[in-house]
mmCIF file of C-alpha atoms and ligand atoms in Angstrom:
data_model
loop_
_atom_site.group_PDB
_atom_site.id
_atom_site.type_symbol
_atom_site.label_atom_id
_atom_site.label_comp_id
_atom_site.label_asym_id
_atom_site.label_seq_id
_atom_site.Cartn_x
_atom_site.Cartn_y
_atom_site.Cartn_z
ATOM 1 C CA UNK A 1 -25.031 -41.937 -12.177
ATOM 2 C CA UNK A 2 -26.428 -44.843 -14.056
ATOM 3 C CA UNK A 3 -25.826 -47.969 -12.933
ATOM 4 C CA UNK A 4 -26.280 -52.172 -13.843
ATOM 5 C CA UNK A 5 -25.570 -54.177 -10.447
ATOM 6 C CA UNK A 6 -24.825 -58.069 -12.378
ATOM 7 C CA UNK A 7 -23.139 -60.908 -11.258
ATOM 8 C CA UNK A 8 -24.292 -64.408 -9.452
ATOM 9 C CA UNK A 9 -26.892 -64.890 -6.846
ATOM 10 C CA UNK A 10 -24.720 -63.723 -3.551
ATOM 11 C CA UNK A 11 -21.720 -61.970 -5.398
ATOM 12 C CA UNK A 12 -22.964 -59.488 -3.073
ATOM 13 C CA UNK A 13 -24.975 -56.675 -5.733
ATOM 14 C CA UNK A 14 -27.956 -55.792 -2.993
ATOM 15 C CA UNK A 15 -24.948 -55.158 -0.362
ATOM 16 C CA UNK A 16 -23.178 -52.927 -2.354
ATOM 17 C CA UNK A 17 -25.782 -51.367 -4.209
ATOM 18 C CA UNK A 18 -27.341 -50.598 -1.297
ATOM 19 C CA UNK A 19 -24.549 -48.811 0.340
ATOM 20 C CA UNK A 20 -23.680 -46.721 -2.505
ATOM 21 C CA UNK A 21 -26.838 -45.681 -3.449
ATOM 22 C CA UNK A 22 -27.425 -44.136 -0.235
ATOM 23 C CA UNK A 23 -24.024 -42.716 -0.191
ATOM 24 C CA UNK A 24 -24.543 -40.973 -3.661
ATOM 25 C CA UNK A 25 -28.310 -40.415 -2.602
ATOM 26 C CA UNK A 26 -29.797 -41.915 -5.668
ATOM 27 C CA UNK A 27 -32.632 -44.538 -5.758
ATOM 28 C CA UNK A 28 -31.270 -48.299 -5.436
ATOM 29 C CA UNK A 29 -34.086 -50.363 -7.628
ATOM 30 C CA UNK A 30 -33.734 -54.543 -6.740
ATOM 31 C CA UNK A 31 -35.463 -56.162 -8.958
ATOM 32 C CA UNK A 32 -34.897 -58.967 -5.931
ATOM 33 C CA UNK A 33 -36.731 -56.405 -3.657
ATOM 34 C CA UNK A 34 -39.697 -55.481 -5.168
ATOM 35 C CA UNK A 35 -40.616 -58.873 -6.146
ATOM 36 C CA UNK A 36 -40.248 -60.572 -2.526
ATOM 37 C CA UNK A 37 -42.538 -57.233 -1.772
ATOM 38 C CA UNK A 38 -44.823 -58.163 -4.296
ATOM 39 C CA UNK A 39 -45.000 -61.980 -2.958
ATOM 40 C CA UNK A 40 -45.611 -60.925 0.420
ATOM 41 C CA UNK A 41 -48.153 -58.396 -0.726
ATOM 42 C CA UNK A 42 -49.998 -61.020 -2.688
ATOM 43 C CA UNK A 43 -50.339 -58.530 -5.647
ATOM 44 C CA UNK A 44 -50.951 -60.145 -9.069
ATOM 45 C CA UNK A 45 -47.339 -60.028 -10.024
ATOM 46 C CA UNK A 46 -46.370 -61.522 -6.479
ATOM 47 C CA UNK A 47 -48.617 -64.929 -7.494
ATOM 48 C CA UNK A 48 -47.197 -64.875 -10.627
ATOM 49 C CA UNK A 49 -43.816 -64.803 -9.681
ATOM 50 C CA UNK A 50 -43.682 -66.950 -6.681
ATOM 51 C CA UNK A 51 -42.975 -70.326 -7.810
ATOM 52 C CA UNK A 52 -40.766 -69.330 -9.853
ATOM 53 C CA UNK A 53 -38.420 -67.299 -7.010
ATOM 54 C CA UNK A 54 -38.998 -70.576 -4.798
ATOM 55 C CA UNK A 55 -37.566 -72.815 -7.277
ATOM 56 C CA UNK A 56 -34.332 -70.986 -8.848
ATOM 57 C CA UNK A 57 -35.516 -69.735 -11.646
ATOM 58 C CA UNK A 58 -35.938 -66.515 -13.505
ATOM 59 C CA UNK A 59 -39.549 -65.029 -13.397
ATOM 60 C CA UNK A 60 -40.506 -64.351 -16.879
ATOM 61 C CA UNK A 61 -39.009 -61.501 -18.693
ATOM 62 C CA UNK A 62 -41.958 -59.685 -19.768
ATOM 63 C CA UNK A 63 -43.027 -58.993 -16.374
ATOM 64 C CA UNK A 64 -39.434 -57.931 -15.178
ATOM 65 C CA UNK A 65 -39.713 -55.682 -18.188
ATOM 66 C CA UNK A 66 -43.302 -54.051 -17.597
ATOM 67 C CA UNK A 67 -42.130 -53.803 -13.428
ATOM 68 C CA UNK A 68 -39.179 -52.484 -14.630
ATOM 69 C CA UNK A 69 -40.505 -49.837 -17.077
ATOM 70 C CA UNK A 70 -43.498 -48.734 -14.737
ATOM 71 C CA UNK A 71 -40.069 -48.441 -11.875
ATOM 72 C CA UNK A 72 -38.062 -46.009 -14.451
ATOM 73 C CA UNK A 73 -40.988 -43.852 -15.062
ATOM 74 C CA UNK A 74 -41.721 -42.518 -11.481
ATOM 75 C CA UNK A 75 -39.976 -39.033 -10.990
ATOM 76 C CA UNK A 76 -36.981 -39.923 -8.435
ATOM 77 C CA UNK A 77 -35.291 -41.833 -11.358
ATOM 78 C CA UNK A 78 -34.711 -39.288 -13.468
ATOM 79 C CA UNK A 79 -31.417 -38.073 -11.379
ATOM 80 C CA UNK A 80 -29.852 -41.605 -11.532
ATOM 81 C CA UNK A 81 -30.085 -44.952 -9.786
ATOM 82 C CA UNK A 82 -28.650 -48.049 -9.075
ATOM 83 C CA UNK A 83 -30.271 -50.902 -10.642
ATOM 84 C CA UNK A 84 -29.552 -54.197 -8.989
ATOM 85 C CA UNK A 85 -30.564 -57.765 -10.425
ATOM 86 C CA UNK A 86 -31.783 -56.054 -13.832
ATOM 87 C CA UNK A 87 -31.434 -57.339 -16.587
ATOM 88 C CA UNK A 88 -30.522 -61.351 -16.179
ATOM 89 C CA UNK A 89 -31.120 -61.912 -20.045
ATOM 90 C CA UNK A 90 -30.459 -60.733 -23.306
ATOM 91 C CA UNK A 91 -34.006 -59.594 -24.156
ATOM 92 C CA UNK A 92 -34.124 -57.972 -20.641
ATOM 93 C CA UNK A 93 -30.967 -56.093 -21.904
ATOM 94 C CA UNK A 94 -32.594 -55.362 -25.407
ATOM 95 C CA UNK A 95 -35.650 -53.808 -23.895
ATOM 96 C CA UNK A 96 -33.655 -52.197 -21.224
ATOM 97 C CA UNK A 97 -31.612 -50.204 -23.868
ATOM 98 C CA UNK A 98 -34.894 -49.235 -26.090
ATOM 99 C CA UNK A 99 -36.426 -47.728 -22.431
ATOM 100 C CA UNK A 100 -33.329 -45.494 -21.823
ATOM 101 C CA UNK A 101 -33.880 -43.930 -25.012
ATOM 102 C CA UNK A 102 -37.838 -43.591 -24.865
ATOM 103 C CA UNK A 103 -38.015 -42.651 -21.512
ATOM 104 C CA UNK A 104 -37.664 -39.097 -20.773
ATOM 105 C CA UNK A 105 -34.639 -38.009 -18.608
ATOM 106 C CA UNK A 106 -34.202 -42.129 -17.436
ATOM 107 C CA UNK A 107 -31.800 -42.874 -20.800
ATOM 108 C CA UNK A 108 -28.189 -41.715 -20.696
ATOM 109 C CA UNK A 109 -27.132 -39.029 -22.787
ATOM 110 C CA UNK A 110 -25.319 -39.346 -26.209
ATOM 111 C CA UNK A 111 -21.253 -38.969 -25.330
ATOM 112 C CA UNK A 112 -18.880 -40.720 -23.190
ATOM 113 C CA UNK A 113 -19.159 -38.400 -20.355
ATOM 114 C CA UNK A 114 -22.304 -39.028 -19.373
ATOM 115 C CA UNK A 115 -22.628 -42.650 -19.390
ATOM 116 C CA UNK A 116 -24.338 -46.298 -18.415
ATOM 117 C CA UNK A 117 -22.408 -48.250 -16.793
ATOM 118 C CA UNK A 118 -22.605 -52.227 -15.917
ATOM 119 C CA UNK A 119 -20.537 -53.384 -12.987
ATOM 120 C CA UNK A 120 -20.216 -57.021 -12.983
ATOM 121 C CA UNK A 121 -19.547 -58.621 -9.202
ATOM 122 C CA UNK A 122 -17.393 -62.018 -9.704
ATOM 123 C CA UNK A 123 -16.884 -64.428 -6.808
ATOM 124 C CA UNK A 124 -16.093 -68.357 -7.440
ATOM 125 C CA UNK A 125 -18.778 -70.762 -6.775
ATOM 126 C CA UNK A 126 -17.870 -72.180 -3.663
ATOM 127 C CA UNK A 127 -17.792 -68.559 -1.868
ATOM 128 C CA UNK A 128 -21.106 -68.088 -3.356
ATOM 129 C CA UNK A 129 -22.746 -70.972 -1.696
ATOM 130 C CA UNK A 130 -21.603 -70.762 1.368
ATOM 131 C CA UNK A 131 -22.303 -66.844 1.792
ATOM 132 C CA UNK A 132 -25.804 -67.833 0.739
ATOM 133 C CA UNK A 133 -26.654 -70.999 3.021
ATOM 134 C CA UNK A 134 -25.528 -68.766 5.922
ATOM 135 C CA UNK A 135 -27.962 -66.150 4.902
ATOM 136 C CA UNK A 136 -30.616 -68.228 4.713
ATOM 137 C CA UNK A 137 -33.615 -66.257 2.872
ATOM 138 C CA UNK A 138 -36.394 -69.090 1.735
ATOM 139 C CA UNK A 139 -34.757 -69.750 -1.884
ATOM 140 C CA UNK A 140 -31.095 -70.053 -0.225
ATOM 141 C CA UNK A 141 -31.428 -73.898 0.313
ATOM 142 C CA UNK A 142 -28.330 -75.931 -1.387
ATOM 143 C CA UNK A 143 -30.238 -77.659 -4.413
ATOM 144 C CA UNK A 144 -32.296 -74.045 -4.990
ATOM 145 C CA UNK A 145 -28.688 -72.505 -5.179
ATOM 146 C CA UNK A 146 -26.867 -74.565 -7.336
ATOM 147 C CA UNK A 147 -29.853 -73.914 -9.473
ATOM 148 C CA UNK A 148 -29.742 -70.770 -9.634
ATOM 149 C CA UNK A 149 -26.247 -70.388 -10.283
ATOM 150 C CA UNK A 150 -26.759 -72.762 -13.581
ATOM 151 C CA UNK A 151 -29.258 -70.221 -14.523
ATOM 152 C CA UNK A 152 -27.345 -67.753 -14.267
ATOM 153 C CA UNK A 153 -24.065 -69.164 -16.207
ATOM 154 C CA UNK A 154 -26.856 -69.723 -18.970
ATOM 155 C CA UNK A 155 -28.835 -67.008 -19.008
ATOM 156 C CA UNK A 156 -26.850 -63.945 -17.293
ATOM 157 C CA UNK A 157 -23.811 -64.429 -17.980
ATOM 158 C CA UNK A 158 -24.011 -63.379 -21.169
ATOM 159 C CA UNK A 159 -24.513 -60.275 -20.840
ATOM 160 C CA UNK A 160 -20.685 -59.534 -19.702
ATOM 161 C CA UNK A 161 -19.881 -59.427 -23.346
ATOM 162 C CA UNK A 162 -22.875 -57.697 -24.092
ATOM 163 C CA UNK A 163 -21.446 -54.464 -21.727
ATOM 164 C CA UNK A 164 -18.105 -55.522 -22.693
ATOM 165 C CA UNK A 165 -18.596 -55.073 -25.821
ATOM 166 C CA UNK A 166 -20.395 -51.232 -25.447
ATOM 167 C CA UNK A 167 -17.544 -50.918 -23.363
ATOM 168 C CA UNK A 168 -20.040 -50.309 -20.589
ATOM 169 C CA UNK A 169 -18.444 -53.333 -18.308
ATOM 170 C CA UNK A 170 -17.154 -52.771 -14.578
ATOM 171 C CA UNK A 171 -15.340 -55.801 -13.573
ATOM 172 C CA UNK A 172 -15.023 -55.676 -9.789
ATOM 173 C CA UNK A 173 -13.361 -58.802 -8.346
ATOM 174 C CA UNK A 174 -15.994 -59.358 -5.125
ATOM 175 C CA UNK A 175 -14.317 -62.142 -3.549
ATOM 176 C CA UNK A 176 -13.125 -60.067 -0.824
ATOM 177 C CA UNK A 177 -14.485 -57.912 2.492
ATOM 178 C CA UNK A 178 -17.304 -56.193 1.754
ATOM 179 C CA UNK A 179 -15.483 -52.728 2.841
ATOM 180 C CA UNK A 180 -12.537 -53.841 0.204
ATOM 181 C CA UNK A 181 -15.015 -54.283 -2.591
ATOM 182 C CA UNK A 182 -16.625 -50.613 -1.871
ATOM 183 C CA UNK A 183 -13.944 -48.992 -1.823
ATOM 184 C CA UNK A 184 -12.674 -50.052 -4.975
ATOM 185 C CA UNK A 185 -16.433 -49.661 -6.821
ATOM 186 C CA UNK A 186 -16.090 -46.120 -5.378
ATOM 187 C CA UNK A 187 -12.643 -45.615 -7.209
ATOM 188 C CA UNK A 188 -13.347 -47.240 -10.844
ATOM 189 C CA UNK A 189 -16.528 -44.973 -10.733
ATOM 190 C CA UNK A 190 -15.487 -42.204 -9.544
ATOM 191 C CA UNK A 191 -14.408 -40.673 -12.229
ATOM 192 C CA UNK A 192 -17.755 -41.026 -14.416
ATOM 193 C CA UNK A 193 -19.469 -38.028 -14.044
ATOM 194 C CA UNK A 194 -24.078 -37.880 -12.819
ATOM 195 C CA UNK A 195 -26.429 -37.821 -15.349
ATOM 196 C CA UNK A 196 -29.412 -35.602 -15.018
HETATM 197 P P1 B4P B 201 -31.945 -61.192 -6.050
HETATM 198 O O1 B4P B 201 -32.729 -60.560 -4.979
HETATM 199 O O2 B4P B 201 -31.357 -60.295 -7.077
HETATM 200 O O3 B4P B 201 -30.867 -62.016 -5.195
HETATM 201 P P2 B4P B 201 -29.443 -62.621 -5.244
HETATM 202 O O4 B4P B 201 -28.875 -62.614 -6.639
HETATM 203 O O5 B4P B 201 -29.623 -63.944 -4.586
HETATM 204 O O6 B4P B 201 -28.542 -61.785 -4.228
HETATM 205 P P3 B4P B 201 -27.355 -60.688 -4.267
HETATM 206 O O7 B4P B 201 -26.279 -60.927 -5.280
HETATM 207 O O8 B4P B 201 -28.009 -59.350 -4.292
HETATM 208 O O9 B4P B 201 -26.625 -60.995 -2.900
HETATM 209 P P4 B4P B 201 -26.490 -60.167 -1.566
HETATM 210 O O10 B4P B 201 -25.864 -58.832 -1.755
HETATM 211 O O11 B4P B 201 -27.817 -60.204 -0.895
HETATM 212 O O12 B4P B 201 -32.821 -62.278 -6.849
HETATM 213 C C1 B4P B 201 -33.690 -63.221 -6.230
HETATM 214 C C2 B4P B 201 -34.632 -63.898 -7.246
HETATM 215 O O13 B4P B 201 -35.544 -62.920 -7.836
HETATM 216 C C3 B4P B 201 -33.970 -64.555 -8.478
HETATM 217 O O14 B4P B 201 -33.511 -65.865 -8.209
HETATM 218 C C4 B4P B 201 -35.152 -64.522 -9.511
HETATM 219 O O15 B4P B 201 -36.060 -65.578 -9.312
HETATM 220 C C5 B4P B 201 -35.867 -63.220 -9.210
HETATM 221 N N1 B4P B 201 -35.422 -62.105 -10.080
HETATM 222 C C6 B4P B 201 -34.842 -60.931 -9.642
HETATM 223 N N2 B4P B 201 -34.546 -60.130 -10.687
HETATM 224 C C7 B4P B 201 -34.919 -60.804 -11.824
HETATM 225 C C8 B4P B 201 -34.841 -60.512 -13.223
HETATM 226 N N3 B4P B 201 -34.308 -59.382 -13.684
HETATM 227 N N4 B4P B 201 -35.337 -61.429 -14.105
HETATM 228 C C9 B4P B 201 -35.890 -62.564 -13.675
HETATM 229 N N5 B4P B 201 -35.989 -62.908 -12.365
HETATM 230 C C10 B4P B 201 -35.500 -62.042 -11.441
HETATM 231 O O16 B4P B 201 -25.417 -61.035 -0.766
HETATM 232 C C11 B4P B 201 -25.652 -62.370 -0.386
HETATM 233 C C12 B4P B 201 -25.044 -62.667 0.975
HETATM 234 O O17 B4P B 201 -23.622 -62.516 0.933
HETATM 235 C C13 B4P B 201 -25.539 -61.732 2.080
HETATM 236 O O18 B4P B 201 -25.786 -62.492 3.228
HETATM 237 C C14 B4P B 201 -24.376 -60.770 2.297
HETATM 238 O O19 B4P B 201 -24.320 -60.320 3.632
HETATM 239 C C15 B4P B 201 -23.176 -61.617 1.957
HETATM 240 N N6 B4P B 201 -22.078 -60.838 1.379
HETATM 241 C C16 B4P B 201 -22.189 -59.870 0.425
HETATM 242 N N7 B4P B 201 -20.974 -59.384 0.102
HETATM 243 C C17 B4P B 201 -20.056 -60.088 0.857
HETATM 244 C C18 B4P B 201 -18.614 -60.050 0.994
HETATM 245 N N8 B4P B 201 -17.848 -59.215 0.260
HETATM 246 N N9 B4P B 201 -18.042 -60.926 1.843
HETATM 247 C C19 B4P B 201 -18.773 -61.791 2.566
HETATM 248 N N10 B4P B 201 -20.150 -61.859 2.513
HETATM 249 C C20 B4P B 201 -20.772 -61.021 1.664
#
């Protein structure tokens, strides 16, 4: 199982990836995650990437992209994940495809069977910000939010027609419980079968 977690900042893609990666017992890989790790660490990527988490924006691509590849290359990948917040732009995308097929066992097989799928998370606005003011992390302050979510129309959005168009695209509607929109991400992918 290969799969893209997108949609906007709180549409809810760490809750549900989370949850179904442990349920199919594959590796769920937040982009999100590791980062926040890396801040609190104080690694090299962490100071790099700070100010940019704190005020809405994207951290630049090339490092998602060499955290990303370094992520894909460690063994537990190679029997699927879940990759959640990865890409958010069209050159993360590009690069994204070009490491599937260069890195050994990570990249999803030629044929429809066996593969890639991006399941895209949509939930108005308004739901958005109040899911993430009551959650409350350090970038969920109103102005930070509304940021973010202009970022994202601009930048990640985008890449719904990019899927769409491979006919890779998942559209879940995730303005509802959080047991509703499981269930029915466990139904439109059930029937794809796991890559190895
Ligand atoms: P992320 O960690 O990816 O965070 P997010 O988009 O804010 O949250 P998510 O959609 O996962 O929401 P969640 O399930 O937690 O990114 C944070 C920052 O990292 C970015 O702003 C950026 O700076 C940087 N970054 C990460 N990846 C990057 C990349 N590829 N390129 C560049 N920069 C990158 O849900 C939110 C809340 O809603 C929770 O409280 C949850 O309990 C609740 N909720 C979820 N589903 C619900 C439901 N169905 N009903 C009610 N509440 C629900």
């Amino acid at each position: 199982m290969q799969l893209i977690f997108m949609g906007p900042p709180g549409a809810g893609k760490g809750t549900q990836a989370q949850l179904l990666a442990s349920l199919w017992n594959i590796p769920h890989i937040s982009t999100g995650d590791i980062l926040r790790a890396s801040v609190v660490a104080k690694t090299a990527l962490g100071q790099k990437a700070q100010s940019y988490m704190d005020a809405g924006d994207l951290v630049p691509d090339q490092l998602l992209m060499d955290l990303v590849q370094e992520r894909m290359n460690q063994p537990d990948a190679s029997a699927g994940w879940i990759l959640d917040g990865f890409p958010r732009t069209v050159p993360q995308a590009a690069f994204f495809d070009q490491l599937l097929c260069d890195v050994p066992g990570a990249g999803p097989k030629s044929g429809k069977d066996c593969a890639l799928r991006a399941v895209n998370l949509d939930v108005p606005d308004n739901v958005l910000v109040t899911r993430l003011l009551s959650r409350g992390r350090q970038d969920d302050n109103e102005q930070t939010i509304r940021h973010r979510l202009q970022v994202y129309r601009e930048q990640t959005e985008p890449l719904i027609e990019f899927y769409r168009d491979r006919q890779q695209l998942v559209a879940v509607d995730g303005d509802r419980s959080m047991a509703e929109v499981t269930a029915e991400l466990q139904q439109a992918l059930s029937g794809d079968q796991i890559c190895h």
